PDB file of C-alpha atoms in Angstrom:
ATOM      1  CA  MET J   1       0.000   0.000   0.000  1.00 90.00           C
ATOM      2  CA  LEU J   2       2.847   2.378   0.816  1.00 91.00           C
ATOM      3  CA  VAL J   3       4.508   1.691  -2.542  1.00 93.00           C
ATOM      4  CA  GLY J   4       1.201   2.255  -4.350  1.00 92.00           C
ATOM      5  CA  ALA J   5       0.555   5.480  -2.446  1.00 92.00           C
ATOM      6  CA  ALA J   6       4.050   6.749  -3.249  1.00 92.00           C
ATOM      7  CA  PHE J   7       3.617   5.871  -6.923  1.00 92.00           C
ATOM      8  CA  THR J   8       0.265   7.702  -7.031  1.00 94.00           C
ATOM      9  CA  PHE J   9       1.783  10.735  -5.304  1.00 92.00           C
ATOM     10  CA  VAL J  10       4.626  10.954  -7.827  1.00 92.00           C
ATOM     11  CA  LEU J  11       2.195  10.682 -10.750  1.00 93.00           C
ATOM     12  CA  ALA J  12      -0.043  13.382  -9.258  1.00 92.00           C
ATOM     13  CA  LEU J  13       2.978  15.629  -8.696  1.00 89.00           C
ATOM     14  CA  ALA J  14       4.147  15.147 -12.295  1.00 89.00           C
ATOM     15  CA  LEU J  15       0.647  15.857 -13.612  1.00 89.00           C
ATOM     16  CA  TRP J  16       0.378  19.010 -11.513  1.00 85.00           C
ATOM     17  CA  GLY J  17       3.753  20.206 -12.765  1.00 81.00           C
ATOM     18  CA  THR J  18       2.742  19.645 -16.404  1.00 83.00           C
ATOM     19  CA  VAL J  19      -0.613  21.400 -15.992  1.00 82.00           C
ATOM     20  CA  SER J  20       0.825  24.358 -14.087  1.00 78.00           C
ATOM     21  CA  THR J  21       3.574  24.812 -16.707  1.00 75.00           C
ATOM     22  CA  ALA J  22       1.024  24.698 -19.525  1.00 70.00           C
ATOM     23  CA  ILE J  23      -0.999  27.425 -17.768  1.00 76.00           C
ATOM     24  CA  THR J  24       1.823  29.718 -16.713  1.00 74.00           C
ATOM     25  CA  ASP J  25       4.107  29.192 -19.713  1.00 66.00           C
ATOM     26  CA  PRO J  26       2.033  27.982 -22.690  1.00 65.00           C
ATOM     27  CA  ALA J  27       3.804  26.821 -25.817  1.00 60.00           C
ATOM     28  CA  PRO J  28       3.948  29.533 -28.508  1.00 63.00           C
ATOM     29  CA  GLU J  29       1.598  29.154 -31.428  1.00 70.00           C
ATOM     30  CA  SER J  30       3.175  27.863 -34.616  1.00 77.00           C
ATOM     31  CA  ALA J  31       2.541  28.967 -38.177  1.00 77.00           C
ATOM     32  CA  GLU J  32       0.924  25.595 -38.880  1.00 79.00           C
ATOM     33  CA  HIS J  33      -1.517  26.097 -36.007  1.00 81.00           C
ATOM     34  CA  VAL J  34      -2.513  29.611 -37.047  1.00 80.00           C
ATOM     35  CA  PHE J  35      -2.636  29.352 -40.848  1.00 88.00           C
ATOM     36  CA  HIS J  36      -3.588  25.712 -41.458  1.00 91.00           C
ATOM     37  CA  LEU J  37      -7.102  25.398 -42.879  1.00 93.00           C
ATOM     38  CA  HIS J  38      -9.607  22.589 -42.432  1.00 95.00           C
ATOM     39  CA  PRO J  39     -10.669  20.924 -45.712  1.00 95.00           C
ATOM     40  CA  LYS J  40     -13.715  22.217 -47.519  1.00 95.00           C
ATOM     41  CA  ASP J  41     -16.694  19.965 -48.146  1.00 95.00           C
ATOM     42  CA  ALA J  42     -16.472  18.359 -51.595  1.00 95.00           C
ATOM     43  CA  GLU J  43     -20.165  17.382 -51.369  1.00 94.00           C
ATOM     44  CA  LEU J  44     -19.527  13.942 -52.861  1.00 95.00           C
ATOM     45  CA  SER J  45     -22.455  11.560 -53.310  1.00 94.00           C
ATOM     46  CA  SER J  46     -20.502   8.920 -51.369  1.00 93.00           C
ATOM     47  CA  ALA J  47     -20.492  10.996 -48.188  1.00 92.00           C
ATOM     48  CA  GLY J  48     -22.837  10.300 -45.296  1.00 87.00           C
ATOM     49  CA  PHE J  49     -24.481   7.179 -43.890  1.00 85.00           C
ATOM     50  CA  PHE J  50     -26.403   6.434 -47.083  1.00 87.00           C
ATOM     51  CA  GLY J  51     -23.766   7.595 -49.566  1.00 91.00           C
ATOM     52  CA  LYS J  52     -23.358   5.918 -52.930  1.00 93.00           C
ATOM     53  CA  PHE J  53     -20.783   6.366 -55.637  1.00 95.00           C
ATOM     54  CA  ASP J  54     -21.686   8.343 -58.725  1.00 96.00           C
ATOM     55  CA  ASN J  55     -20.016   6.099 -61.311  1.00 96.00           C
ATOM     56  CA  ARG J  56     -19.915   8.835 -63.926  1.00 96.00           C
ATOM     57  CA  GLN J  57     -18.051  11.100 -61.534  1.00 97.00           C
ATOM     58  CA  VAL J  58     -15.713   8.304 -60.437  1.00 97.00           C
ATOM     59  CA  GLN J  59     -14.934   7.567 -64.083  1.00 97.00           C
ATOM     60  CA  ARG J  60     -14.142  11.239 -64.658  1.00 97.00           C
ATOM     61  CA  GLY J  61     -11.894  11.103 -61.612  1.00 97.00           C
ATOM     62  CA  PHE J  62     -10.110   8.093 -63.074  1.00 97.00           C
ATOM     63  CA  GLN J  63      -9.541  10.089 -66.248  1.00 97.00           C
ATOM     64  CA  VAL J  64      -7.951  12.888 -64.184  1.00 97.00           C
ATOM     65  CA  PHE J  65      -5.765  10.360 -62.387  1.00 97.00           C
ATOM     66  CA  LYS J  66      -4.748   8.733 -65.667  1.00 96.00           C
ATOM     67  CA  GLU J  67      -3.872  11.970 -67.463  1.00 96.00           C
ATOM     68  CA  VAL J  68      -2.449  13.987 -64.569  1.00 96.00           C
ATOM     69  CA  CYS J  69      -1.669  12.059 -61.377  1.00 96.00           C
ATOM     70  CA  ALA J  70      -0.330   8.810 -62.854  1.00 95.00           C
ATOM     71  CA  ALA J  71       2.804  10.578 -64.082  1.00 94.00           C
ATOM     72  CA  CYS J  72       4.119  10.625 -60.499  1.00 95.00           C
ATOM     73  CA  HIS J  73       1.822   8.574 -58.258  1.00 96.00           C
ATOM     74  CA  SER J  74       1.234   4.838 -58.065  1.00 95.00           C
ATOM     75  CA  LEU J  75      -1.989   2.938 -57.390  1.00 96.00           C
ATOM     76  CA  LYS J  76      -0.480  -0.362 -56.333  1.00 95.00           C
ATOM     77  CA  TYR J  77      -3.484  -1.821 -54.491  1.00 96.00           C
ATOM     78  CA  VAL J  78      -5.884  -1.451 -57.421  1.00 97.00           C
ATOM     79  CA  ALA J  79      -6.082  -3.816 -60.397  1.00 97.00           C
ATOM     80  CA  PHE J  80      -7.303  -2.839 -63.839  1.00 97.00           C
ATOM     81  CA  ARG J  81     -10.171  -5.327 -63.553  1.00 97.00           C
ATOM     82  CA  ASP J  82     -11.462  -3.440 -60.498  1.00 97.00           C
ATOM     83  CA  LEU J  83     -12.560  -0.689 -62.883  1.00 97.00           C
ATOM     84  CA  ALA J  84     -15.519  -2.905 -63.842  1.00 96.00           C
ATOM     85  CA  GLU J  85     -17.039  -1.962 -60.470  1.00 96.00           C
ATOM     86  CA  ILE J  86     -17.409   1.665 -61.560  1.00 96.00           C
ATOM     87  CA  GLY J  87     -19.161   0.901 -64.809  1.00 95.00           C
ATOM     88  CA  TYR J  88     -16.490  -0.034 -67.350  1.00 96.00           C
ATOM     89  CA  SER J  89     -17.223  -3.039 -69.545  1.00 96.00           C
ATOM     90  CA  GLU J  90     -14.852  -6.002 -69.841  1.00 96.00           C
ATOM     91  CA  ALA J  91     -13.712  -4.818 -73.255  1.00 96.00           C
ATOM     92  CA  GLU J  92     -13.068  -1.296 -71.958  1.00 96.00           C
ATOM     93  CA  VAL J  93     -11.051  -2.646 -69.018  1.00 97.00           C
ATOM     94  CA  LYS J  94      -8.882  -4.718 -71.371  1.00 96.00           C
ATOM     95  CA  ALA J  95      -8.384  -1.705 -73.632  1.00 96.00           C
ATOM     96  CA  ILE J  96      -7.391   0.548 -70.715  1.00 96.00           C
ATOM     97  CA  ALA J  97      -4.912  -2.053 -69.438  1.00 96.00           C
ATOM     98  CA  GLY J  98      -3.395  -2.638 -72.872  1.00 94.00           C
ATOM     99  CA  GLN J  99      -3.058   1.076 -73.645  1.00 94.00           C
ATOM    100  CA  TRP J 100      -1.610   2.063 -70.260  1.00 94.00           C
ATOM    101  CA  VAL J 101       1.589   4.012 -70.864  1.00 90.00           C
ATOM    102  CA  ILE J 102       3.635   2.182 -68.218  1.00 91.00           C
ATOM    103  CA  GLU J 103       4.163  -1.508 -68.934  1.00 88.00           C
ATOM    104  CA  GLN J 104       4.691  -4.367 -66.498  1.00 87.00           C
ATOM    105  CA  PRO J 105       8.270  -5.507 -65.735  1.00 84.00           C
ATOM    106  CA  SER J 106       8.957  -8.974 -67.063  1.00 81.00           C
ATOM    107  CA  VAL J 107      11.743 -11.329 -68.150  1.00 78.00           C
ATOM    108  CA  ASN J 108      12.488 -12.365 -71.707  1.00 80.00           C
ATOM    109  CA  PRO J 109      12.047 -16.176 -71.680  1.00 79.00           C
ATOM    110  CA  ASP J 110      14.583 -16.619 -74.470  1.00 77.00           C
ATOM    111  CA  THR J 111      17.430 -14.532 -73.077  1.00 82.00           C
ATOM    112  CA  GLY J 112      16.554 -14.223 -69.369  1.00 78.00           C
ATOM    113  CA  GLU J 113      17.078 -10.480 -69.583  1.00 80.00           C
ATOM    114  CA  ALA J 114      14.771  -7.847 -68.075  1.00 81.00           C
ATOM    115  CA  ALA J 115      11.928  -6.831 -70.359  1.00 83.00           C
ATOM    116  CA  THR J 116       8.441  -5.350 -70.239  1.00 87.00           C
ATOM    117  CA  ARG J 117       5.037  -6.548 -71.393  1.00 89.00           C
ATOM    118  CA  LYS J 118       1.609  -5.071 -71.983  1.00 93.00           C
ATOM    119  CA  ASN J 119      -0.710  -4.843 -68.997  1.00 94.00           C
ATOM    120  CA  VAL J 120      -3.630  -7.244 -68.712  1.00 95.00           C
ATOM    121  CA  ALA J 121      -6.839  -6.827 -66.713  1.00 96.00           C
ATOM    122  CA  SER J 122      -5.553  -8.857 -63.763  1.00 95.00           C
ATOM    123  CA  ASP J 123      -2.465  -6.641 -63.332  1.00 95.00           C
ATOM    124  CA  ARG J 124      -2.336  -3.916 -60.739  1.00 96.00           C
ATOM    125  CA  PHE J 125      -1.588  -0.375 -61.843  1.00 96.00           C
ATOM    126  CA  PRO J 126       2.181  -0.173 -62.328  1.00 94.00           C
ATOM    127  CA  SER J 127       4.348   2.418 -60.627  1.00 94.00           C
ATOM    128  CA  PRO J 128       5.656   5.232 -62.833  1.00 94.00           C
ATOM    129  CA  PHE J 129       9.128   4.722 -61.335  1.00 93.00           C
ATOM    130  CA  ALA J 130      11.358   1.675 -61.139  1.00 89.00           C
ATOM    131  CA  ASN J 131      12.084   2.163 -57.429  1.00 92.00           C
ATOM    132  CA  GLU J 132      12.171   4.712 -54.615  1.00 94.00           C
ATOM    133  CA  VAL J 133      15.560   6.067 -55.666  1.00 95.00           C
ATOM    134  CA  ALA J 134      14.293   6.818 -59.163  1.00 94.00           C
ATOM    135  CA  ALA J 135      11.126   8.394 -57.753  1.00 94.00           C
ATOM    136  CA  ARG J 136      13.094  10.722 -55.484  1.00 94.00           C
ATOM    137  CA  ALA J 137      15.553  11.592 -58.234  1.00 93.00           C
ATOM    138  CA  ALA J 138      12.690  12.728 -60.470  1.00 92.00           C
ATOM    139  CA  ASN J 139      10.930  14.722 -57.746  1.00 92.00           C
ATOM    140  CA  ASN J 140      13.596  16.833 -56.046  1.00 88.00           C
ATOM    141  CA  ASN J 141      14.190  14.083 -53.449  1.00 91.00           C
ATOM    142  CA  ALA J 142      10.497  13.971 -52.480  1.00 92.00           C
ATOM    143  CA  LEU J 143       8.754  10.599 -52.649  1.00 94.00           C
ATOM    144  CA  PRO J 144       5.282  10.777 -54.243  1.00 95.00           C
ATOM    145  CA  PRO J 145       2.938   8.703 -52.046  1.00 95.00           C
ATOM    146  CA  ASP J 146       0.882   5.828 -53.372  1.00 96.00           C
ATOM    147  CA  LEU J 147      -2.694   7.049 -53.786  1.00 97.00           C
ATOM    148  CA  SER J 148      -4.567   3.757 -53.379  1.00 96.00           C
ATOM    149  CA  LEU J 149      -5.538   4.464 -49.761  1.00 96.00           C
ATOM    150  CA  ILE J 150      -4.836   8.190 -49.510  1.00 96.00           C
ATOM    151  CA  ALA J 151      -8.488   9.014 -48.781  1.00 95.00           C
ATOM    152  CA  LYS J 152      -8.323   6.701 -45.745  1.00 95.00           C
ATOM    153  CA  ALA J 153      -4.794   7.636 -44.711  1.00 94.00           C
ATOM    154  CA  ARG J 154      -5.628  11.321 -44.251  1.00 93.00           C
ATOM    155  CA  HIS J 155      -8.156  12.815 -41.855  1.00 93.00           C
ATOM    156  CA  ASP J 156     -11.338  13.700 -43.724  1.00 94.00           C
ATOM    157  CA  GLY J 157      -9.572  12.222 -46.733  1.00 94.00           C
ATOM    158  CA  ALA J 158     -12.040  12.911 -49.537  1.00 96.00           C
ATOM    159  CA  ASN J 159     -12.393  16.571 -48.588  1.00 96.00           C
ATOM    160  CA  TYR J 160      -8.642  16.787 -47.951  1.00 97.00           C
ATOM    161  CA  VAL J 161      -7.803  15.650 -51.496  1.00 97.00           C
ATOM    162  CA  TYR J 162     -10.408  18.009 -52.972  1.00 97.00           C
ATOM    163  CA  SER J 163      -9.131  21.002 -51.002  1.00 97.00           C
ATOM    164  CA  LEU J 164      -5.441  20.236 -51.506  1.00 97.00           C
ATOM    165  CA  VAL J 165      -5.499  20.053 -55.326  1.00 96.00           C
ATOM    166  CA  GLY J 166      -8.466  22.371 -55.857  1.00 95.00           C
ATOM    167  CA  PRO J 167      -8.351  25.989 -57.021  1.00 94.00           C
ATOM    168  CA  ASP J 168      -8.052  27.286 -53.425  1.00 93.00           C
ATOM    169  CA  GLY J 169      -5.216  24.953 -52.443  1.00 94.00           C
ATOM    170  CA  TYR J 170      -2.055  26.349 -53.982  1.00 96.00           C
ATOM    171  CA  ARG J 171      -1.745  30.070 -53.369  1.00 94.00           C
ATOM    172  CA  PRO J 172       0.885  32.723 -52.612  1.00 93.00           C
ATOM    173  CA  GLN J 173       2.151  32.626 -49.054  1.00 93.00           C
ATOM    174  CA  PRO J 174       0.335  35.301 -46.983  1.00 92.00           C
ATOM    175  CA  ALA J 175       2.430  38.297 -46.065  1.00 90.00           C
ATOM    176  CA  ALA J 176       0.986  38.131 -42.541  1.00 90.00           C
ATOM    177  CA  LEU J 177       2.473  34.654 -42.078  1.00 90.00           C
ATOM    178  CA  VAL J 178       5.984  35.778 -42.985  1.00 87.00           C
ATOM    179  CA  LYS J 179       5.608  38.883 -40.835  1.00 88.00           C
ATOM    180  CA  GLU J 180       4.397  36.954 -37.785  1.00 88.00           C
ATOM    181  CA  PHE J 181       6.627  33.893 -38.316  1.00 88.00           C
ATOM    182  CA  PRO J 182       9.748  34.982 -40.258  1.00 83.00           C
ATOM    183  CA  GLY J 183      11.236  31.502 -40.056  1.00 81.00           C
ATOM    184  CA  ALA J 184       8.197  29.949 -41.741  1.00 85.00           C
ATOM    185  CA  LYS J 185       8.855  31.340 -45.205  1.00 90.00           C
ATOM    186  CA  THR J 186       8.279  28.719 -47.891  1.00 91.00           C
ATOM    187  CA  PRO J 187      11.671  27.246 -48.858  1.00 91.00           C
ATOM    188  CA  PRO J 188      12.777  27.143 -52.497  1.00 91.00           C
ATOM    189  CA  GLY J 189      11.398  24.127 -54.332  1.00 90.00           C
ATOM    190  CA  LEU J 190       8.300  23.880 -52.120  1.00 94.00           C
ATOM    191  CA  HIS J 191       4.819  25.298 -52.619  1.00 96.00           C
ATOM    192  CA  TYR J 192       2.545  26.966 -50.075  1.00 96.00           C
ATOM    193  CA  ASN J 193      -0.727  25.129 -49.476  1.00 96.00           C
ATOM    194  CA  PRO J 194      -2.792  25.889 -46.321  1.00 95.00           C
ATOM    195  CA  TYR J 195      -4.465  22.467 -46.444  1.00 96.00           C
ATOM    196  CA  PHE J 196      -1.175  20.588 -46.172  1.00 95.00           C
ATOM    197  CA  ALA J 197      -0.007  19.648 -42.672  1.00 90.00           C
ATOM    198  CA  ASN J 198       3.092  21.874 -42.522  1.00 90.00           C
ATOM    199  CA  LEU J 199       1.825  24.393 -45.112  1.00 93.00           C
ATOM    200  CA  ASN J 200       4.651  23.656 -47.581  1.00 94.00           C
ATOM    201  CA  ILE J 201       4.345  20.788 -50.054  1.00 95.00           C
ATOM    202  CA  ALA J 202       6.873  19.427 -52.542  1.00 94.00           C
ATOM    203  CA  MET J 203       4.276  18.516 -55.165  1.00 95.00           C
ATOM    204  CA  PRO J 204       3.780  21.264 -57.774  1.00 94.00           C
ATOM    205  CA  PRO J 205       0.155  22.234 -58.513  1.00 96.00           C
ATOM    206  CA  PRO J 206      -1.239  19.277 -60.490  1.00 96.00           C
ATOM    207  CA  LEU J 207      -4.357  21.033 -61.783  1.00 96.00           C
ATOM    208  CA  THR J 208      -3.253  24.335 -63.224  1.00 94.00           C
ATOM    209  CA  ALA J 209      -5.991  25.402 -65.640  1.00 95.00           C
ATOM    210  CA  ASP J 210      -9.555  24.743 -66.695  1.00 95.00           C
ATOM    211  CA  GLY J 211      -9.806  22.258 -69.532  1.00 95.00           C
ATOM    212  CA  GLN J 212      -6.618  20.463 -68.566  1.00 96.00           C
ATOM    213  CA  VAL J 213      -8.559  17.226 -69.092  1.00 96.00           C
ATOM    214  CA  THR J 214     -11.170  16.757 -71.806  1.00 95.00           C
ATOM    215  CA  TYR J 215     -13.944  14.669 -70.316  1.00 96.00           C
ATOM    216  CA  THR J 216     -15.398  12.001 -72.569  1.00 92.00           C
ATOM    217  CA  ASP J 217     -18.924  12.648 -71.217  1.00 92.00           C
ATOM    218  CA  GLY J 218     -18.811  16.343 -72.145  1.00 92.00           C
ATOM    219  CA  THR J 219     -18.667  17.689 -68.586  1.00 94.00           C
ATOM    220  CA  LYS J 220     -16.933  21.058 -68.346  1.00 96.00           C
ATOM    221  CA  ALA J 221     -13.530  20.390 -66.804  1.00 96.00           C
ATOM    222  CA  THR J 222     -13.036  23.324 -64.446  1.00 97.00           C
ATOM    223  CA  ARG J 223     -10.320  23.055 -61.810  1.00 96.00           C
ATOM    224  CA  ASP J 224     -12.981  22.710 -59.138  1.00 96.00           C
ATOM    225  CA  GLN J 225     -14.754  19.947 -61.079  1.00 97.00           C
ATOM    226  CA  MET J 226     -11.538  18.032 -61.744  1.00 97.00           C
ATOM    227  CA  SER J 227     -10.503  18.195 -58.088  1.00 97.00           C
ATOM    228  CA  LYS J 228     -13.930  16.928 -56.988  1.00 97.00           C
ATOM    229  CA  ASP J 229     -13.839  14.113 -59.519  1.00 97.00           C
ATOM    230  CA  VAL J 230     -10.352  12.885 -58.624  1.00 97.00           C
ATOM    231  CA  SER J 231     -11.361  13.047 -54.964  1.00 97.00           C
ATOM    232  CA  ALA J 232     -14.366  10.821 -55.757  1.00 97.00           C
ATOM    233  CA  PHE J 233     -12.120   8.354 -57.593  1.00 98.00           C
ATOM    234  CA  LEU J 234      -9.574   8.145 -54.768  1.00 97.00           C
ATOM    235  CA  THR J 235     -12.408   7.705 -52.274  1.00 97.00           C
ATOM    236  CA  TRP J 236     -13.495   4.692 -54.310  1.00 97.00           C
ATOM    237  CA  THR J 237      -9.967   3.222 -54.518  1.00 97.00           C
ATOM    238  CA  ALA J 238      -9.633   3.536 -50.736  1.00 96.00           C
ATOM    239  CA  GLU J 239     -12.993   1.943 -49.992  1.00 95.00           C
ATOM    240  CA  PRO J 240     -14.491   0.201 -53.047  1.00 94.00           C
ATOM    241  CA  LYS J 241     -16.953  -1.742 -50.857  1.00 93.00           C
ATOM    242  CA  LEU J 242     -18.419   1.407 -49.305  1.00 91.00           C
ATOM    243  CA  GLU J 243     -21.890   0.851 -50.736  1.00 90.00           C
ATOM    244  CA  SER J 244     -21.953  -2.775 -49.532  1.00 91.00           C
ATOM    245  CA  ARG J 245     -20.868  -1.632 -46.066  1.00 90.00           C
ATOM    246  CA  HIS J 246     -23.592   0.994 -45.956  1.00 88.00           C
ATOM    247  CA  GLY J 247     -26.163  -1.575 -47.097  1.00 89.00           C
ATOM    248  CA  ALA J 248     -25.031  -4.101 -44.499  1.00 92.00           C
ATOM    249  CA  GLY J 249     -25.131  -1.468 -41.778  1.00 90.00           C
ATOM    250  CA  LEU J 250     -28.649  -0.398 -42.706  1.00 89.00           C
ATOM    251  CA  ALA J 251     -29.830  -4.024 -42.776  1.00 92.00           C
ATOM    252  CA  ALA J 252     -28.259  -4.588 -39.334  1.00 94.00           C
ATOM    253  CA  VAL J 253     -30.002  -1.539 -37.872  1.00 93.00           C
ATOM    254  CA  ILE J 254     -33.371  -2.661 -39.278  1.00 94.00           C
ATOM    255  CA  PHE J 255     -32.838  -6.192 -37.943  1.00 95.00           C
ATOM    256  CA  ILE J 256     -31.947  -4.898 -34.469  1.00 96.00           C
ATOM    257  CA  ALA J 257     -35.001  -2.625 -34.443  1.00 95.00           C
ATOM    258  CA  ILE J 258     -37.322  -5.516 -35.380  1.00 96.00           C
ATOM    259  CA  PHE J 259     -35.604  -7.825 -32.865  1.00 95.00           C
ATOM    260  CA  CYS J 260     -36.051  -5.268 -30.074  1.00 96.00           C
ATOM    261  CA  PHE J 261     -39.766  -4.921 -30.926  1.00 95.00           C
ATOM    262  CA  LEU J 262     -40.222  -8.720 -30.903  1.00 94.00           C
ATOM    263  CA  ALA J 263     -38.313  -9.013 -27.620  1.00 94.00           C
ATOM    264  CA  TRP J 264     -40.504  -6.336 -26.065  1.00 93.00           C
ATOM    265  CA  GLY J 265     -43.622  -8.145 -27.339  1.00 92.00           C
ATOM    266  CA  ALA J 266     -42.394 -11.477 -25.933  1.00 92.00           C
ATOM    267  CA  TYR J 267     -41.693  -9.830 -22.591  1.00 89.00           C
ATOM    268  CA  GLN J 268     -45.188  -8.386 -22.464  1.00 88.00           C
ATOM    269  CA  ASN J 269     -46.716 -11.759 -23.380  1.00 87.00           C
ATOM    270  CA  VAL J 270     -44.736 -13.799 -20.821  1.00 86.00           C
ATOM    271  CA  TRP J 271     -45.350 -11.428 -17.913  1.00 82.00           C
ATOM    272  CA  ARG J 272     -48.861 -10.289 -18.771  1.00 77.00           C
ATOM    273  CA  ASP J 273     -50.500 -12.279 -15.897  1.00 76.00           C
ATOM    274  CA  VAL J 274     -47.941 -11.274 -13.287  1.00 73.00           C
ATOM    275  CA  LYS J 275     -49.145  -8.573 -10.928  1.00 61.00           C
ATOM    276  CA  HIS J 276     -46.667  -5.955  -9.818  1.00 55.00           C
TER     277      HIS J 276
END
């Protein structure tokens, strides 16, 4: 008991010291704390308890990924055949795989030397770089992250992606930031983005102008529209079974509600003759 009491006393003393220091000498605010912005709402159809994917939008997002993002980012957990889940036919999936710019690494069976081959539907999306060293060498020593699960790996991921690459993401660094935090000036080679964790990101603006992508369905490709669409696509890659999960959850809630009503009815029937 004495040992336990002593241990508790030391913990209480340490806690009191931490709290009193935080009150009397609070840590100074950082530039990230003051100027970091919370993501804007992308208003995707997949959001919410009953959200469902808009396949046309997800397909447009795939087109943005293919023509813009795939030059630097991988999608290693997604196979070409998975595209059938967002409305592409089997023939279209095979055509997309076969026409993909980056081919699969292979070995020449005759010589045993390294070679490449066309992608097939069962292949996963290949990386644009041979390895991490090559990726860093091509991106000023920054490693482009794989985007398969980016919408799950970041807080409020879908809105984060939309805000980060959208028209309000990349902007000139505010003069007030440099004035208040002189040491927080954006270093050369980085880009100011208030939605990024430390405000300065190595990735150049990916969506620079309206019409950068020509949508096959005729939708006007504004920067805002493209950022929403690629956000929808990366939400799907991160959680392709979202609709099934929502359906299962709704069915479970309905089942529990019915079960509770039946249990209440059984209780009333069993105890109806018992006087309180």
